[in-house]
């Protein structure tokens, strides 16, 4: 300011004084300063931040995640997120009675994200390209691979799309579906790579087709039918997904808490169990009761 022919403004003078004081403080050493810094850092570590929905925490009593699937309207999405749902599933396969087109799915996905939930697109026999294009248009970044065609597409899906791999259990609770990475083609590729050049095999395996999924979802033989199976005999595969597994198949507000206690899943999935008489639209009271009972932690 003086170089321009004026006098320093009160604001500038105050700022200069503050900078001078800060510089003095930086070069001034006082006994116990190190202890004060440690105390400050220790206090900072006590801050607790509530995790966003859909993230798996490491607390001793983890809250069960809830996915409400087969959502066909923004109104049903809103009541689900208001109830505390973590995932909102939309069926993008035309063969389902709960099918929604891409335009509707985009609106529902926006509602889910606004409410803190993760939107999920459910696919059955679509190709990797069709799944990727649908996810891009609807701004959904999680795809549920529910049929053989969609599961086959996993290896060609971009890693930017999170994947939920669905397996089916029979009435006795025995899983009858191939697991991610178990396909004959992938196993042959690994075997050939190991035999051809053991030194580069590990690198070739990592660079090969995608086989990582975020969640495994165990459903009944007829998905969406509301039919249950023997949970007591269910042995969910371990180590095949990054974040855990979801239990589905015949769940409703009355039995979900028992199912959670028996199986200890990372989360639960429901469609028919919270539907109204139409079998498509959601019943608000059922949704509220389901979410509350699923997340109820027994003493």
CSV table of C-alpha atoms in Angstrom, one decimal:
chain,number,residue,atom,x,y,z
A,1,UNK,CA,0.0,0.0,0.0
A,2,UNK,CA,2.9,2.4,0.8
A,3,UNK,CA,4.5,1.8,-2.6
A,4,UNK,CA,1.2,2.8,-4.3
A,5,UNK,CA,1.3,6.1,-2.3
A,6,UNK,CA,-1.2,5.3,0.3
A,7,UNK,CA,-1.3,4.2,4.0
A,8,UNK,CA,-1.9,0.7,5.2
A,9,UNK,CA,-5.6,0.0,5.8
A,10,UNK,CA,-6.7,-1.1,9.3
A,11,UNK,CA,-7.5,-4.6,7.9
A,12,UNK,CA,-4.1,-5.0,6.3
A,13,UNK,CA,-2.4,-3.7,9.5
A,14,UNK,CA,-4.2,-6.3,11.5
A,15,UNK,CA,-3.3,-9.1,9.1
A,16,UNK,CA,0.4,-8.0,9.2
A,17,UNK,CA,0.4,-8.0,13.0
A,18,UNK,CA,-1.2,-11.5,13.0
A,19,UNK,CA,1.4,-12.8,10.6
A,20,UNK,CA,4.2,-11.4,12.8
A,21,UNK,CA,2.8,-13.0,15.9
A,22,UNK,CA,2.5,-16.3,14.0
A,23,UNK,CA,6.1,-16.2,12.9
A,24,UNK,CA,7.2,-15.5,16.5
A,25,UNK,CA,5.2,-18.4,17.7
A,26,UNK,CA,6.8,-20.7,15.2
A,27,UNK,CA,10.3,-20.0,16.4
A,28,UNK,CA,9.5,-19.9,20.1
A,29,UNK,CA,10.1,-23.2,22.1
A,30,UNK,CA,8.5,-23.8,25.4
A,31,UNK,CA,9.0,-26.8,27.6
A,32,UNK,CA,6.1,-29.2,27.4
A,33,UNK,CA,5.2,-28.1,23.9
A,34,UNK,CA,5.7,-31.7,22.6
A,35,UNK,CA,3.5,-33.1,25.3
A,36,UNK,CA,0.8,-30.6,24.4
A,37,UNK,CA,1.0,-31.7,20.7
A,38,UNK,CA,0.7,-35.3,21.8
A,39,UNK,CA,-2.3,-34.5,23.9
A,40,UNK,CA,-4.0,-32.7,21.1
A,41,UNK,CA,-3.4,-35.6,18.7
A,42,UNK,CA,-4.8,-38.0,21.3
A,43,UNK,CA,-7.9,-36.0,21.7
A,44,UNK,CA,-8.3,-35.8,17.9
A,45,UNK,CA,-8.4,-39.6,17.7
A,46,UNK,CA,-11.5,-39.8,19.9
A,47,UNK,CA,-13.7,-38.2,17.3
A,48,UNK,CA,-16.3,-40.6,16.0
A,49,UNK,CA,-17.7,-40.3,12.5
A,50,UNK,CA,-20.9,-42.1,11.5
A,51,UNK,CA,-20.2,-44.3,8.4
A,52,UNK,CA,-22.2,-43.7,5.3
A,53,UNK,CA,-24.9,-46.3,4.5
A,54,UNK,CA,-23.7,-49.4,2.7
A,55,UNK,CA,-20.2,-49.3,4.2
A,56,UNK,CA,-19.1,-52.3,6.4
A,57,UNK,CA,-17.7,-51.1,9.8
A,58,UNK,CA,-15.5,-53.0,12.2
A,59,UNK,CA,-17.4,-52.4,15.3
A,60,UNK,CA,-18.3,-55.4,17.5
A,61,UNK,CA,-22.0,-55.1,16.9
A,62,UNK,CA,-22.4,-54.2,13.2
A,63,UNK,CA,-25.7,-53.0,12.0
A,64,UNK,CA,-27.3,-55.3,9.4
A,65,UNK,CA,-27.5,-53.6,6.0
A,66,UNK,CA,-30.9,-53.6,4.3
A,67,UNK,CA,-31.6,-53.8,0.5
A,68,UNK,CA,-35.2,-53.1,-0.6
A,69,UNK,CA,-35.4,-54.5,-4.1
A,70,UNK,CA,-38.0,-54.3,-6.9
A,71,UNK,CA,-38.6,-50.6,-6.3
A,72,UNK,CA,-40.7,-49.2,-9.2
A,73,UNK,CA,-41.4,-45.6,-8.2
A,74,UNK,CA,-39.8,-42.6,-6.6
A,75,UNK,CA,-42.5,-42.7,-3.9
A,76,UNK,CA,-41.6,-46.2,-2.9
A,77,UNK,CA,-37.9,-45.3,-3.0
A,78,UNK,CA,-38.5,-42.4,-0.7
A,79,UNK,CA,-40.4,-44.4,1.9
A,80,UNK,CA,-37.6,-47.0,1.9
A,81,UNK,CA,-34.8,-44.5,2.4
A,82,UNK,CA,-36.9,-42.8,5.1
A,83,UNK,CA,-37.2,-46.1,6.9
A,84,UNK,CA,-33.4,-46.5,6.8
A,85,UNK,CA,-32.7,-48.8,3.8
A,86,UNK,CA,-29.1,-48.9,2.7
A,87,UNK,CA,-29.6,-50.1,-0.9
A,88,UNK,CA,-32.5,-49.5,-3.4
A,89,UNK,CA,-32.8,-52.2,-6.1
A,90,UNK,CA,-34.4,-51.6,-9.5
A,91,UNK,CA,-35.0,-54.5,-11.9
A,92,UNK,CA,-33.8,-53.5,-15.3
A,93,UNK,CA,-34.7,-56.8,-16.9
A,94,UNK,CA,-37.9,-56.6,-19.0
A,95,UNK,CA,-39.1,-60.1,-18.0
A,96,UNK,CA,-39.9,-59.1,-14.5
A,97,UNK,CA,-43.3,-57.7,-13.2
A,98,UNK,CA,-41.3,-55.2,-11.3
A,99,UNK,CA,-39.3,-54.0,-14.4
A,100,UNK,CA,-38.6,-50.3,-14.7
A,101,UNK,CA,-37.2,-48.5,-17.8
A,102,UNK,CA,-34.0,-46.6,-17.8
A,103,UNK,CA,-35.7,-43.2,-17.5
A,104,UNK,CA,-37.6,-44.2,-14.4
A,105,UNK,CA,-34.6,-46.0,-12.9
A,106,UNK,CA,-32.6,-42.8,-13.3
A,107,UNK,CA,-35.1,-40.8,-11.2
A,108,UNK,CA,-35.3,-43.6,-8.6
A,109,UNK,CA,-31.5,-43.7,-8.4
A,110,UNK,CA,-31.3,-40.0,-7.8
A,111,UNK,CA,-33.9,-40.3,-5.0
A,112,UNK,CA,-31.9,-43.1,-3.4
A,113,UNK,CA,-28.6,-41.1,-3.4
A,114,UNK,CA,-30.3,-38.0,-2.1
A,115,UNK,CA,-31.5,-40.1,0.9
A,116,UNK,CA,-28.1,-41.6,1.5
A,117,UNK,CA,-28.8,-45.0,0.0
A,118,UNK,CA,-27.0,-46.9,-2.8
A,119,UNK,CA,-29.0,-47.5,-6.0
A,120,UNK,CA,-28.6,-51.0,-7.5
A,121,UNK,CA,-29.5,-52.1,-11.0
A,122,UNK,CA,-30.6,-55.7,-11.3
A,123,UNK,CA,-29.7,-57.6,-14.5
A,124,UNK,CA,-30.4,-61.2,-15.6
A,125,UNK,CA,-29.2,-61.9,-19.2
A,126,UNK,CA,-27.8,-58.7,-20.4
A,127,UNK,CA,-24.3,-58.4,-21.9
A,128,UNK,CA,-21.4,-56.5,-20.3
A,129,UNK,CA,-22.0,-53.7,-22.8
A,130,UNK,CA,-25.7,-53.4,-22.1
A,131,UNK,CA,-25.1,-53.4,-18.3
A,132,UNK,CA,-22.4,-50.7,-18.6
A,133,UNK,CA,-24.5,-48.5,-20.8
A,134,UNK,CA,-27.5,-48.9,-18.5
A,135,UNK,CA,-25.4,-48.0,-15.5
A,136,UNK,CA,-23.9,-45.0,-17.3
A,137,UNK,CA,-27.3,-43.6,-18.3
A,138,UNK,CA,-29.0,-44.1,-15.0
A,139,UNK,CA,-25.9,-43.0,-13.0
A,140,UNK,CA,-26.0,-46.3,-11.1
A,141,UNK,CA,-22.6,-47.7,-10.1
A,142,UNK,CA,-23.7,-51.0,-8.6
A,143,UNK,CA,-24.9,-53.9,-10.7
A,144,UNK,CA,-26.6,-57.0,-9.3
A,145,UNK,CA,-25.8,-60.0,-11.6
A,146,UNK,CA,-28.9,-62.2,-11.1
A,147,UNK,CA,-28.8,-64.6,-14.1
A,148,UNK,CA,-26.3,-66.8,-16.0
A,149,UNK,CA,-26.0,-64.2,-18.8
A,150,UNK,CA,-25.3,-61.3,-16.4
A,151,UNK,CA,-22.9,-63.4,-14.3
A,152,UNK,CA,-21.0,-64.3,-17.5
A,153,UNK,CA,-20.6,-60.6,-18.2
A,154,UNK,CA,-18.7,-59.9,-15.0
A,155,UNK,CA,-15.3,-60.6,-16.6
A,156,UNK,CA,-15.9,-57.7,-19.1
A,157,UNK,CA,-17.4,-55.2,-16.7
A,158,UNK,CA,-15.3,-52.1,-15.9
A,159,UNK,CA,-14.1,-52.0,-12.3
A,160,UNK,CA,-15.9,-48.7,-11.9
A,161,UNK,CA,-19.1,-50.7,-11.6
A,162,UNK,CA,-19.5,-52.5,-8.3
A,163,UNK,CA,-20.9,-56.0,-8.5
A,164,UNK,CA,-23.3,-58.1,-6.5
A,165,UNK,CA,-23.1,-61.8,-7.5
A,166,UNK,CA,-26.3,-63.8,-6.9
A,167,UNK,CA,-26.2,-67.5,-6.1
A,168,UNK,CA,-29.3,-69.7,-5.6
A,169,UNK,CA,-29.9,-72.1,-2.7
A,170,UNK,CA,-32.3,-75.0,-2.9
A,171,UNK,CA,-34.9,-75.8,-0.3
A,172,UNK,CA,-32.3,-77.5,1.9
A,173,UNK,CA,-30.1,-74.4,1.9
A,174,UNK,CA,-27.5,-75.9,-0.4
A,175,UNK,CA,-26.0,-73.5,-2.9
A,176,UNK,CA,-26.4,-74.6,-6.5
A,177,UNK,CA,-24.9,-71.8,-8.5
A,178,UNK,CA,-21.3,-71.3,-9.7
A,179,UNK,CA,-19.3,-68.8,-7.6
A,180,UNK,CA,-17.4,-65.9,-9.1
A,181,UNK,CA,-14.0,-67.0,-10.5
A,182,UNK,CA,-15.1,-70.6,-10.7
A,183,UNK,CA,-16.0,-70.6,-14.4
A,184,UNK,CA,-14.2,-73.2,-16.4
A,185,UNK,CA,-12.8,-70.6,-18.8
A,186,UNK,CA,-11.2,-68.6,-16.0
A,187,UNK,CA,-9.8,-71.7,-14.3
A,188,UNK,CA,-8.3,-72.9,-17.5
A,189,UNK,CA,-6.7,-69.5,-18.1
A,190,UNK,CA,-5.1,-69.6,-14.7
A,191,UNK,CA,-3.8,-73.2,-15.2
A,192,UNK,CA,-2.4,-72.4,-18.6
A,193,UNK,CA,-0.7,-69.3,-17.3
A,194,UNK,CA,0.9,-71.1,-14.4
A,195,UNK,CA,2.2,-73.8,-16.6
A,196,UNK,CA,3.4,-71.6,-19.4
A,197,UNK,CA,5.5,-69.2,-17.3
A,198,UNK,CA,5.4,-69.4,-13.5
A,199,UNK,CA,7.3,-66.2,-13.1
A,200,UNK,CA,4.8,-64.0,-14.9
A,201,UNK,CA,1.7,-66.1,-14.1
A,202,UNK,CA,0.7,-63.9,-11.1
A,203,UNK,CA,0.9,-60.7,-13.2
A,204,UNK,CA,-1.1,-62.3,-16.0
A,205,UNK,CA,-3.7,-63.5,-13.6
A,206,UNK,CA,-4.2,-60.0,-12.1
A,207,UNK,CA,-4.4,-58.5,-15.6
A,208,UNK,CA,-6.8,-61.1,-16.8
A,209,UNK,CA,-10.6,-60.9,-16.8
A,210,UNK,CA,-12.3,-59.4,-13.8
A,211,UNK,CA,-13.5,-61.8,-11.1
A,212,UNK,CA,-13.8,-59.6,-8.0
A,213,UNK,CA,-17.3,-58.9,-6.7
A,214,UNK,CA,-18.3,-56.6,-3.8
A,215,UNK,CA,-21.1,-58.7,-2.3
A,216,UNK,CA,-22.4,-62.2,-2.7
A,217,UNK,CA,-26.2,-62.5,-2.5
A,218,UNK,CA,-27.8,-65.8,-1.6
A,219,UNK,CA,-31.4,-66.2,-2.9
A,220,UNK,CA,-33.8,-69.0,-3.2
A,221,UNK,CA,-34.2,-71.1,-6.4
A,222,UNK,CA,-36.9,-68.9,-7.7
A,223,UNK,CA,-35.8,-65.3,-7.1
A,224,UNK,CA,-38.6,-62.8,-6.3
A,225,UNK,CA,-41.1,-65.6,-5.5
A,226,UNK,CA,-41.1,-65.0,-1.7
A,227,UNK,CA,-40.3,-68.7,-1.1
A,228,UNK,CA,-37.9,-69.4,1.8
A,229,UNK,CA,-35.4,-72.2,2.3
A,230,UNK,CA,-33.6,-73.9,5.2
A,231,UNK,CA,-31.4,-71.1,6.7
A,232,UNK,CA,-30.1,-73.3,9.4
A,233,UNK,CA,-28.4,-75.5,6.9
A,234,UNK,CA,-27.0,-72.6,4.8
A,235,UNK,CA,-23.3,-72.3,4.5
A,236,UNK,CA,-22.5,-69.1,2.7
A,237,UNK,CA,-19.2,-69.2,0.9
A,238,UNK,CA,-16.4,-67.1,2.5
A,239,UNK,CA,-13.7,-65.1,0.9
A,240,UNK,CA,-15.4,-64.8,-2.5
A,241,UNK,CA,-16.5,-61.1,-2.1
A,242,UNK,CA,-14.9,-58.0,-0.9
A,243,UNK,CA,-17.5,-56.7,1.5
A,244,UNK,CA,-19.5,-59.7,2.7
A,245,UNK,CA,-22.8,-61.4,1.7
A,246,UNK,CA,-26.6,-60.6,1.7
A,247,UNK,CA,-29.3,-63.0,2.6
A,248,UNK,CA,-32.5,-63.1,0.5
A,249,UNK,CA,-35.4,-65.4,-0.2
A,250,UNK,CA,-38.7,-65.4,1.6
A,251,UNK,CA,-37.8,-62.7,4.1
A,252,UNK,CA,-40.5,-60.5,5.6
A,253,UNK,CA,-40.9,-58.3,8.7
A,254,UNK,CA,-41.8,-61.3,10.9
A,255,UNK,CA,-38.9,-63.6,10.1
A,256,UNK,CA,-36.0,-61.3,9.2
A,257,UNK,CA,-34.8,-60.9,12.8
A,258,UNK,CA,-34.6,-64.6,13.3
A,259,UNK,CA,-32.9,-65.1,9.9
A,260,UNK,CA,-30.2,-62.5,10.9
A,261,UNK,CA,-29.6,-64.2,14.2
A,262,UNK,CA,-29.2,-67.6,12.6
A,263,UNK,CA,-27.1,-66.6,9.6
A,264,UNK,CA,-25.3,-63.4,10.7
A,265,UNK,CA,-25.3,-62.0,7.1
A,266,UNK,CA,-23.7,-58.7,6.3
A,267,UNK,CA,-27.1,-57.6,5.0
A,268,UNK,CA,-30.6,-58.8,3.9
A,269,UNK,CA,-32.6,-58.3,0.7
A,270,UNK,CA,-36.3,-58.1,0.4
A,271,UNK,CA,-38.9,-57.6,-2.4
A,272,UNK,CA,-42.1,-59.6,-2.1
A,273,UNK,CA,-41.9,-59.5,1.7
A,274,UNK,CA,-42.7,-55.8,1.8
A,275,UNK,CA,-45.0,-55.5,-1.2
A,276,UNK,CA,-48.7,-54.6,-1.0
A,277,UNK,CA,-51.6,-56.7,-2.4
A,278,UNK,CA,-50.5,-55.9,-6.0
A,279,UNK,CA,-47.1,-57.6,-5.4
A,280,UNK,CA,-45.4,-54.7,-7.0
A,281,UNK,CA,-45.8,-51.5,-5.0
A,282,UNK,CA,-44.3,-51.3,-1.5
A,283,UNK,CA,-46.3,-51.3,1.7
A,284,UNK,CA,-45.0,-48.4,3.9
A,285,UNK,CA,-45.7,-50.2,7.2
A,286,UNK,CA,-44.1,-53.4,6.1
A,287,UNK,CA,-41.0,-51.6,4.9
A,288,UNK,CA,-40.6,-49.7,8.2
A,289,UNK,CA,-41.1,-52.9,10.2
A,290,UNK,CA,-38.7,-54.9,8.0
A,291,UNK,CA,-35.9,-52.4,8.3
A,292,UNK,CA,-36.4,-52.0,12.0
A,293,UNK,CA,-36.4,-55.7,12.7
A,294,UNK,CA,-33.4,-56.4,10.4
A,295,UNK,CA,-31.3,-53.8,12.2
A,296,UNK,CA,-32.4,-54.7,15.7
A,297,UNK,CA,-29.4,-56.0,17.6
A,298,UNK,CA,-30.3,-58.6,20.3
A,299,UNK,CA,-28.6,-58.2,23.6
